Short mmCIF file of C-alpha atoms in Angstrom, two decimals:
data_model
loop_
_atom_site.label_atom_id
_atom_site.label_comp_id
_atom_site.label_asym_id
_atom_site.label_seq_id
_atom_site.Cartn_x
_atom_site.Cartn_y
_atom_site.Cartn_z
CA MET A 1300 -0.04 0.04 0.04
CA PRO A 1301 1.48 3.38 -0.96
CA ILE A 1302 2.16 6.14 1.41
CA ARG A 1303 0.01 9.28 0.62
CA MET A 1304 2.21 12.35 0.69
CA ALA A 1305 2.11 16.03 -0.19
CA GLN A 1306 4.76 18.75 -0.52
CA TYR A 1307 4.46 21.79 1.77
CA GLY A 1308 6.22 24.67 0.19
CA THR A 1309 8.27 25.12 -2.80
CA ARG A 1310 10.96 27.92 -2.02
CA HIS A 1311 13.54 25.78 -0.53
CA GLY A 1312 16.36 24.81 -2.81
CA HIS A 1313 15.76 21.19 -3.05
CA ALA A 1314 12.00 21.40 -3.46
CA ALA A 1315 11.82 20.51 -7.25
CA GLY A 1316 14.13 17.41 -6.69
CA LYS A 1317 11.92 16.25 -3.88
CA LEU A 1318 8.83 16.60 -6.01
CA HIS A 1319 10.47 14.59 -8.56
CA ALA A 1320 11.61 11.80 -6.05
CA LEU A 1321 7.91 11.68 -4.74
CA LEU A 1322 6.41 11.51 -8.26
CA SER A 1323 8.83 8.79 -9.47
CA ASN A 1324 8.56 6.42 -6.42
CA ASP A 1325 6.11 3.67 -6.64
CA GLU A 1326 5.69 3.50 -2.97
CA VAL A 1327 4.23 7.09 -2.74
CA GLU A 1328 0.86 8.30 -3.81
CA PHE A 1329 1.16 12.03 -4.40
CA ALA A 1330 -1.63 14.05 -3.02
CA GLY A 1331 -0.44 17.56 -4.13
CA ILE A 1332 1.24 20.69 -3.12
CA TYR A 1333 0.59 23.47 -0.60
CA GLU A 1334 2.37 26.63 -1.38
CA PRO A 1335 1.28 29.56 1.01
CA ASP A 1336 2.50 32.34 -1.50
CA ALA A 1337 -0.25 32.71 -4.04
CA ASP A 1338 1.89 34.65 -6.59
CA ARG A 1339 4.59 31.99 -6.36
CA ARG A 1340 1.86 29.25 -6.76
CA ALA A 1341 0.45 30.83 -9.96
CA ASN A 1342 3.94 31.26 -11.46
CA LEU A 1343 4.94 27.59 -10.80
CA LYS A 1344 1.62 26.34 -12.30
CA GLU A 1345 2.15 28.20 -15.41
CA TYR A 1346 5.86 28.40 -15.96
CA ASP A 1347 7.62 25.42 -14.12
CA ARG A 1348 7.28 22.09 -15.90
CA ALA A 1349 7.85 20.16 -12.74
CA TYR A 1350 5.04 21.72 -11.05
CA SER A 1351 2.51 22.31 -13.79
CA GLY A 1352 -0.27 19.73 -14.00
CA GLN A 1353 0.07 18.94 -10.33
CA ARG A 1354 -2.82 19.29 -7.74
CA TRP A 1355 -2.47 22.35 -5.78
CA TYR A 1356 -3.99 23.16 -2.31
CA GLY A 1357 -4.70 26.97 -1.71
CA ASP A 1358 -4.82 28.61 1.60
CA VAL A 1359 -5.35 26.26 4.45
#
């Protein structure tokens, strides 16, 4: 049974690498990403291939 995980925040230097590791791991069910900065969230959705097409959680 896979572990369901999400990523909290995208500003840390290794965030994109961690996202790739989560997405490529068969033992992980990726739930989505929470980024508290709405402008950054919008920018990543539109311009960053690693993050576009992912499920995003807005303000919690």
